[in-house]
């Protein structure tokens, strides 16, 4: 099995006695979730919700995928994509950042490198071991896409899927800087999908935090990391699938993102949805279906 270049301390789980005290946190079926603290290079975290969307037991096991979420996101808000992955045998591992979804603390404490450190521990806890080796895969959206890019740059994963990654984040996002209150993350700005009884809203948990302005320390880290990654590359040994948005994305500059990926990973596979907004996996039906199909095809082919 590949040995990832991550500091030993960041890979260590807390002592078993503390882990045994982890209390369950409500998660919609079929999620398997619990609350746990983990150790990172910056110290012990608050209790974070973590777990996995289980693979369909009626299918041959296909592998593990860890999801890195976006700002204001929740691990349980992406059931359409995760359900399709489950149906073909994939286990989707995930965790909520500080103060998001079911996790405690404040998102202001989150750092991009910390996402990678925590993700490594969550993976070691929930990944189903396969022989001869367990292939490490990150699927990252938005903020999580930036973290996934950094992990791939550090050779800390075997393959990576980037959905509208935060490589070129906008200063004015969502509702815009001129709205009151400014820069609000809104469902309407994330997706053009229209929800109804026949098309239920997959966003089971509210947007939190509601604006990057409310978590300035994290936002500065995100902007700084994106700037640091400009000009950095991903090894051609790491397969990359980039699923990108277009001009209607009010969270990242789609043109700059595409240009940076062209330089960073010329070997990448790329799909562009020119009329898609930011949350492509929860976009209108046709886009959402194409995203799911593309992810599954990529995973099966690069297994």
Tab-separated table of C-alpha atoms in Angstrom, residues 11-300:
chain	number	residue	atom	x	y	z
A	11	UNK	CA	-2.672	10.256	11.086
A	12	UNK	CA	-3.062	9.142	14.692
A	13	UNK	CA	-6.524	8.683	16.113
A	14	UNK	CA	-7.218	9.666	19.684
A	15	UNK	CA	-6.806	6.907	22.281
A	16	UNK	CA	-9.368	4.135	22.133
A	17	UNK	CA	-10.933	5.216	25.414
A	18	UNK	CA	-11.929	8.567	23.898
A	19	UNK	CA	-13.102	6.971	20.673
A	20	UNK	CA	-15.276	4.555	22.619
A	21	UNK	CA	-17.145	7.485	24.123
A	22	UNK	CA	-18.188	8.760	20.679
A	23	UNK	CA	-21.892	9.423	20.662
A	24	UNK	CA	-24.112	8.880	17.660
A	25	UNK	CA	-25.517	11.929	15.893
A	26	UNK	CA	-28.773	11.791	13.940
A	27	UNK	CA	-28.172	11.032	10.284
A	28	UNK	CA	-30.758	10.163	7.659
A	29	UNK	CA	-30.818	6.539	6.559
A	30	UNK	CA	-28.799	4.846	5.239
A	31	UNK	CA	-25.901	6.946	6.589
A	32	UNK	CA	-23.724	5.447	9.333
A	33	UNK	CA	-22.574	8.404	11.462
A	34	UNK	CA	-20.945	9.166	14.793
A	35	UNK	CA	-19.370	12.086	16.631
A	36	UNK	CA	-15.621	11.954	17.216
A	37	UNK	CA	-12.708	14.223	17.984
A	38	UNK	CA	-9.433	13.696	16.155
A	39	UNK	CA	-5.856	14.868	16.618
A	40	UNK	CA	-4.270	17.205	14.091
A	41	UNK	CA	-1.012	19.144	14.059
A	42	UNK	CA	-2.932	22.095	15.538
A	43	UNK	CA	-4.414	20.063	18.399
A	44	UNK	CA	-7.537	18.099	19.267
A	45	UNK	CA	-10.584	19.052	17.244
A	46	UNK	CA	-14.099	19.639	18.572
A	47	UNK	CA	-16.508	16.754	18.027
A	48	UNK	CA	-17.004	16.265	14.305
A	49	UNK	CA	-19.734	14.311	12.598
A	50	UNK	CA	-18.196	11.635	10.415
A	51	UNK	CA	-19.186	8.379	8.820
A	52	UNK	CA	-20.107	6.857	5.498
A	53	UNK	CA	-22.892	6.287	3.003
A	54	UNK	CA	-22.770	2.485	2.715
A	55	UNK	CA	-22.220	0.543	-0.452
A	56	UNK	CA	-25.134	-1.513	-1.781
A	57	UNK	CA	-24.691	-4.967	-0.266
A	58	UNK	CA	-26.265	-6.499	-3.356
A	59	UNK	CA	-23.374	-5.289	-5.522
A	60	UNK	CA	-19.716	-6.335	-5.636
A	61	UNK	CA	-17.681	-3.881	-3.576
A	62	UNK	CA	-16.123	-1.327	-5.952
A	63	UNK	CA	-14.047	0.825	-3.589
A	64	UNK	CA	-13.978	3.771	-1.200
A	65	UNK	CA	-14.369	7.468	-2.001
A	66	UNK	CA	-13.957	10.277	0.547
A	67	UNK	CA	-15.960	13.452	0.004
A	68	UNK	CA	-14.526	16.871	0.904
A	69	UNK	CA	-17.443	19.302	1.236
A	70	UNK	CA	-17.833	22.986	0.412
A	71	UNK	CA	-18.268	26.054	2.617
A	72	UNK	CA	-21.726	26.070	4.225
A	73	UNK	CA	-22.188	22.462	3.123
A	74	UNK	CA	-23.231	19.264	4.889
A	75	UNK	CA	-22.198	15.694	4.185
A	76	UNK	CA	-25.861	14.624	4.020
A	77	UNK	CA	-26.844	17.152	1.327
A	78	UNK	CA	-25.604	15.163	-1.670
A	79	UNK	CA	-27.744	12.016	-1.619
A	80	UNK	CA	-28.461	11.938	-5.389
A	81	UNK	CA	-24.757	11.489	-6.209
A	82	UNK	CA	-23.917	9.320	-3.204
A	83	UNK	CA	-26.895	7.030	-3.790
A	84	UNK	CA	-25.786	6.386	-7.365
A	85	UNK	CA	-22.254	5.641	-6.207
A	86	UNK	CA	-23.646	3.259	-3.594
A	87	UNK	CA	-25.796	1.473	-6.163
A	88	UNK	CA	-22.704	0.458	-8.128
A	89	UNK	CA	-20.766	-0.686	-5.066
A	90	UNK	CA	-18.903	2.380	-3.754
A	91	UNK	CA	-18.712	3.437	-0.102
A	92	UNK	CA	-18.727	7.230	0.286
A	93	UNK	CA	-16.848	8.409	3.385
A	94	UNK	CA	-17.402	11.953	4.645
A	95	UNK	CA	-17.162	14.353	7.569
A	96	UNK	CA	-18.504	17.809	8.344
A	97	UNK	CA	-16.074	20.670	8.894
A	98	UNK	CA	-16.113	22.632	12.157
A	99	UNK	CA	-19.513	24.254	12.672
A	100	UNK	CA	-21.018	22.745	9.525
A	101	UNK	CA	-23.692	20.073	9.252
A	102	UNK	CA	-23.607	18.052	12.462
A	103	UNK	CA	-20.155	19.125	13.692
A	104	UNK	CA	-19.323	21.310	16.674
A	105	UNK	CA	-17.034	24.335	16.732
A	106	UNK	CA	-16.618	27.225	14.302
A	107	UNK	CA	-15.727	27.093	10.631
A	108	UNK	CA	-13.353	29.957	11.407
A	109	UNK	CA	-11.027	27.293	12.825
A	110	UNK	CA	-10.924	25.243	9.627
A	111	UNK	CA	-7.826	25.350	7.430
A	112	UNK	CA	-7.382	23.764	4.010
A	113	UNK	CA	-4.422	21.679	5.185
A	114	UNK	CA	-6.458	20.658	8.232
A	115	UNK	CA	-9.161	19.253	5.952
A	116	UNK	CA	-6.538	16.964	4.436
A	117	UNK	CA	-5.241	15.890	7.870
A	118	UNK	CA	-8.713	15.162	9.231
A	119	UNK	CA	-9.685	13.437	6.000
A	120	UNK	CA	-6.735	11.043	6.335
A	121	UNK	CA	-7.916	9.992	9.790
A	122	UNK	CA	-11.555	9.676	8.782
A	123	UNK	CA	-10.477	7.531	5.838
A	124	UNK	CA	-8.428	5.228	8.077
A	125	UNK	CA	-11.453	4.815	10.338
A	126	UNK	CA	-14.138	4.035	7.753
A	127	UNK	CA	-12.489	2.800	4.547
A	128	UNK	CA	-13.277	-0.807	3.768
A	129	UNK	CA	-9.984	-2.617	3.284
A	130	UNK	CA	-9.493	-4.355	-0.044
A	131	UNK	CA	-6.722	-6.565	-1.377
A	132	UNK	CA	-4.140	-6.292	-2.760
A	133	UNK	CA	-4.421	-2.596	-1.802
A	134	UNK	CA	-7.020	0.004	-0.923
A	135	UNK	CA	-7.084	2.701	-3.591
A	136	UNK	CA	-7.363	6.189	-2.071
A	137	UNK	CA	-9.823	8.499	-3.846
A	138	UNK	CA	-10.915	12.060	-3.004
A	139	UNK	CA	-14.016	13.702	-4.449
A	140	UNK	CA	-13.967	17.402	-3.599
A	141	UNK	CA	-16.473	20.151	-4.334
A	142	UNK	CA	-15.750	23.899	-4.093
A	143	UNK	CA	-13.696	24.424	-0.900
A	144	UNK	CA	-13.299	20.659	-0.782
A	145	UNK	CA	-12.124	20.744	-4.385
A	146	UNK	CA	-9.292	23.083	-3.412
A	147	UNK	CA	-8.343	20.746	-0.539
A	148	UNK	CA	-8.492	17.777	-2.916
A	149	UNK	CA	-6.210	19.597	-5.368
A	150	UNK	CA	-3.700	20.306	-2.584
A	151	UNK	CA	-3.804	16.650	-1.486
A	152	UNK	CA	-3.158	15.506	-5.051
A	153	UNK	CA	-0.304	18.016	-5.374
A	154	UNK	CA	1.170	16.495	-2.184
A	155	UNK	CA	0.792	12.970	-3.641
A	156	UNK	CA	-1.543	12.179	-0.728
A	157	UNK	CA	-4.133	10.384	-2.863
A	158	UNK	CA	-4.245	7.904	-5.745
A	159	UNK	CA	-6.838	9.742	-7.847
A	160	UNK	CA	-8.962	12.838	-7.510
A	161	UNK	CA	-12.296	14.200	-8.714
A	162	UNK	CA	-12.689	17.981	-8.647
A	163	UNK	CA	-16.176	19.491	-8.916
A	164	UNK	CA	-16.111	23.283	-9.426
A	165	UNK	CA	-12.960	23.448	-7.257
A	166	UNK	CA	-12.062	26.633	-5.392
A	167	UNK	CA	-8.830	27.258	-7.293
A	168	UNK	CA	-9.952	30.741	-8.327
A	169	UNK	CA	-12.474	31.838	-5.664
A	170	UNK	CA	-14.435	35.030	-6.213
A	171	UNK	CA	-14.371	37.877	-3.695
A	172	UNK	CA	-18.045	38.614	-4.307
A	173	UNK	CA	-19.973	35.350	-3.997
A	174	UNK	CA	-23.539	34.078	-3.929
A	175	UNK	CA	-25.949	36.957	-3.499
A	176	UNK	CA	-23.107	39.410	-4.146
A	177	UNK	CA	-21.227	42.064	-2.228
A	178	UNK	CA	-23.926	44.697	-2.825
A	179	UNK	CA	-26.763	42.661	-1.299
A	180	UNK	CA	-27.939	43.112	2.277
A	181	UNK	CA	-26.515	41.215	4.032
A	182	UNK	CA	-23.660	40.822	1.527
A	183	UNK	CA	-22.088	37.677	0.101
A	184	UNK	CA	-24.808	35.294	1.260
A	185	UNK	CA	-24.579	31.654	0.228
A	186	UNK	CA	-28.043	30.900	-1.144
A	187	UNK	CA	-29.655	27.830	-2.654
A	188	UNK	CA	-30.776	29.906	-5.637
A	189	UNK	CA	-27.195	30.901	-6.431
A	190	UNK	CA	-25.863	27.353	-5.969
A	191	UNK	CA	-28.220	25.517	-8.309
A	192	UNK	CA	-30.932	26.230	-10.854
A	193	UNK	CA	-32.833	23.062	-9.920
A	194	UNK	CA	-36.516	23.504	-9.103
A	195	UNK	CA	-37.651	21.284	-6.254
A	196	UNK	CA	-41.129	19.824	-5.822
A	197	UNK	CA	-42.914	16.744	-4.523
A	198	UNK	CA	-41.721	14.894	-7.620
A	199	UNK	CA	-38.210	16.346	-7.338
A	200	UNK	CA	-37.466	16.612	-3.595
A	201	UNK	CA	-34.822	18.981	-2.298
A	202	UNK	CA	-31.688	16.964	-1.364
A	203	UNK	CA	-30.437	19.732	0.942
A	204	UNK	CA	-31.587	18.226	4.235
A	205	UNK	CA	-29.554	20.566	6.427
A	206	UNK	CA	-29.302	24.366	6.267
A	207	UNK	CA	-26.437	26.408	4.878
A	208	UNK	CA	-24.030	27.190	7.725
A	209	UNK	CA	-22.137	29.468	7.819
A	210	UNK	CA	-24.267	31.610	5.534
A	211	UNK	CA	-21.443	33.839	4.311
A	212	UNK	CA	-17.651	33.674	4.003
A	213	UNK	CA	-17.638	37.111	5.635
A	214	UNK	CA	-18.788	35.516	8.894
A	215	UNK	CA	-15.686	33.282	8.998
A	216	UNK	CA	-12.881	35.670	7.958
A	217	UNK	CA	-9.982	33.579	9.268
A	218	UNK	CA	-11.046	30.598	7.209
A	219	UNK	CA	-11.802	32.761	4.175
A	220	UNK	CA	-8.332	34.303	4.293
A	221	UNK	CA	-6.802	30.825	4.495
A	222	UNK	CA	-8.850	29.683	1.509
A	223	UNK	CA	-7.865	32.702	-0.593
A	224	UNK	CA	-4.232	32.381	0.472
A	225	UNK	CA	-4.101	28.664	-0.294
A	226	UNK	CA	-5.663	29.197	-3.718
A	227	UNK	CA	-2.984	31.804	-4.434
A	228	UNK	CA	-0.211	29.465	-3.219
A	229	UNK	CA	-1.478	26.689	-5.495
A	230	UNK	CA	-1.303	28.913	-8.566
A	231	UNK	CA	1.407	27.385	-10.725
A	232	UNK	CA	1.562	24.130	-8.723
A	233	UNK	CA	0.972	20.819	-10.464
A	234	UNK	CA	-0.423	17.327	-10.004
A	235	UNK	CA	1.691	14.324	-10.936
A	236	UNK	CA	0.659	12.641	-14.204
A	237	UNK	CA	0.602	9.402	-12.194
A	238	UNK	CA	-2.540	10.649	-10.411
A	239	UNK	CA	-5.687	10.449	-12.567
A	240	UNK	CA	-7.745	13.654	-12.415
A	241	UNK	CA	-11.371	14.218	-13.377
A	242	UNK	CA	-12.344	17.897	-13.451
A	243	UNK	CA	-16.067	18.678	-13.606
A	244	UNK	CA	-16.307	22.405	-14.159
A	245	UNK	CA	-18.966	25.098	-14.141
A	246	UNK	CA	-19.459	28.049	-16.480
A	247	UNK	CA	-20.152	31.761	-16.397
A	248	UNK	CA	-23.206	31.371	-14.146
A	249	UNK	CA	-21.064	30.180	-11.230
A	250	UNK	CA	-20.983	33.051	-8.722
A	251	UNK	CA	-18.521	31.366	-6.341
A	252	UNK	CA	-15.488	30.570	-8.486
A	253	UNK	CA	-14.129	32.140	-11.650
A	254	UNK	CA	-14.793	29.294	-14.063
A	255	UNK	CA	-12.484	30.546	-16.822
A	256	UNK	CA	-9.530	30.998	-14.460
A	257	UNK	CA	-10.200	27.622	-12.859
A	258	UNK	CA	-10.110	25.926	-16.233
A	259	UNK	CA	-6.903	27.717	-17.236
A	260	UNK	CA	-5.146	26.835	-13.979
A	261	UNK	CA	-6.098	23.180	-14.270
A	262	UNK	CA	-4.851	23.111	-17.854
A	263	UNK	CA	-1.421	24.110	-16.576
A	264	UNK	CA	-1.503	22.087	-13.357
A	265	UNK	CA	-2.809	18.812	-14.774
A	266	UNK	CA	-2.559	18.639	-18.567
A	267	UNK	CA	-3.336	14.916	-18.295
A	268	UNK	CA	-6.722	15.595	-16.661
A	269	UNK	CA	-10.086	14.561	-18.029
A	270	UNK	CA	-12.401	17.557	-18.180
A	271	UNK	CA	-16.131	18.113	-18.499
A	272	UNK	CA	-17.514	21.651	-18.627
A	273	UNK	CA	-21.132	22.613	-17.993
A	274	UNK	CA	-21.250	26.129	-19.433
A	275	UNK	CA	-24.725	26.821	-18.061
A	276	UNK	CA	-24.260	25.066	-14.747
A	277	UNK	CA	-24.099	26.962	-11.488
A	278	UNK	CA	-21.758	26.021	-8.637
A	279	UNK	CA	-23.256	22.894	-7.061
A	280	UNK	CA	-23.130	20.756	-10.179
A	281	UNK	CA	-24.008	17.422	-8.559
A	282	UNK	CA	-27.293	18.949	-7.357
A	283	UNK	CA	-27.985	20.941	-10.525
A	284	UNK	CA	-31.006	20.406	-12.779
A	285	UNK	CA	-31.659	16.771	-13.665
A	286	UNK	CA	-29.732	16.527	-16.923
A	287	UNK	CA	-26.566	18.067	-15.470
A	288	UNK	CA	-26.833	16.115	-12.217
A	289	UNK	CA	-27.219	12.846	-14.116
A	290	UNK	CA	-24.221	13.597	-16.331
A	291	UNK	CA	-22.099	14.442	-13.288
A	292	UNK	CA	-22.986	11.141	-11.597
A	293	UNK	CA	-22.434	9.112	-14.759
A	294	UNK	CA	-19.065	10.785	-15.396
A	295	UNK	CA	-17.861	10.180	-11.836
A	296	UNK	CA	-18.854	6.503	-11.927
A	297	UNK	CA	-17.313	5.931	-15.361
A	298	UNK	CA	-14.049	7.557	-14.239
A	299	UNK	CA	-13.898	5.521	-11.023
A	300	UNK	CA	-14.623	2.236	-12.769
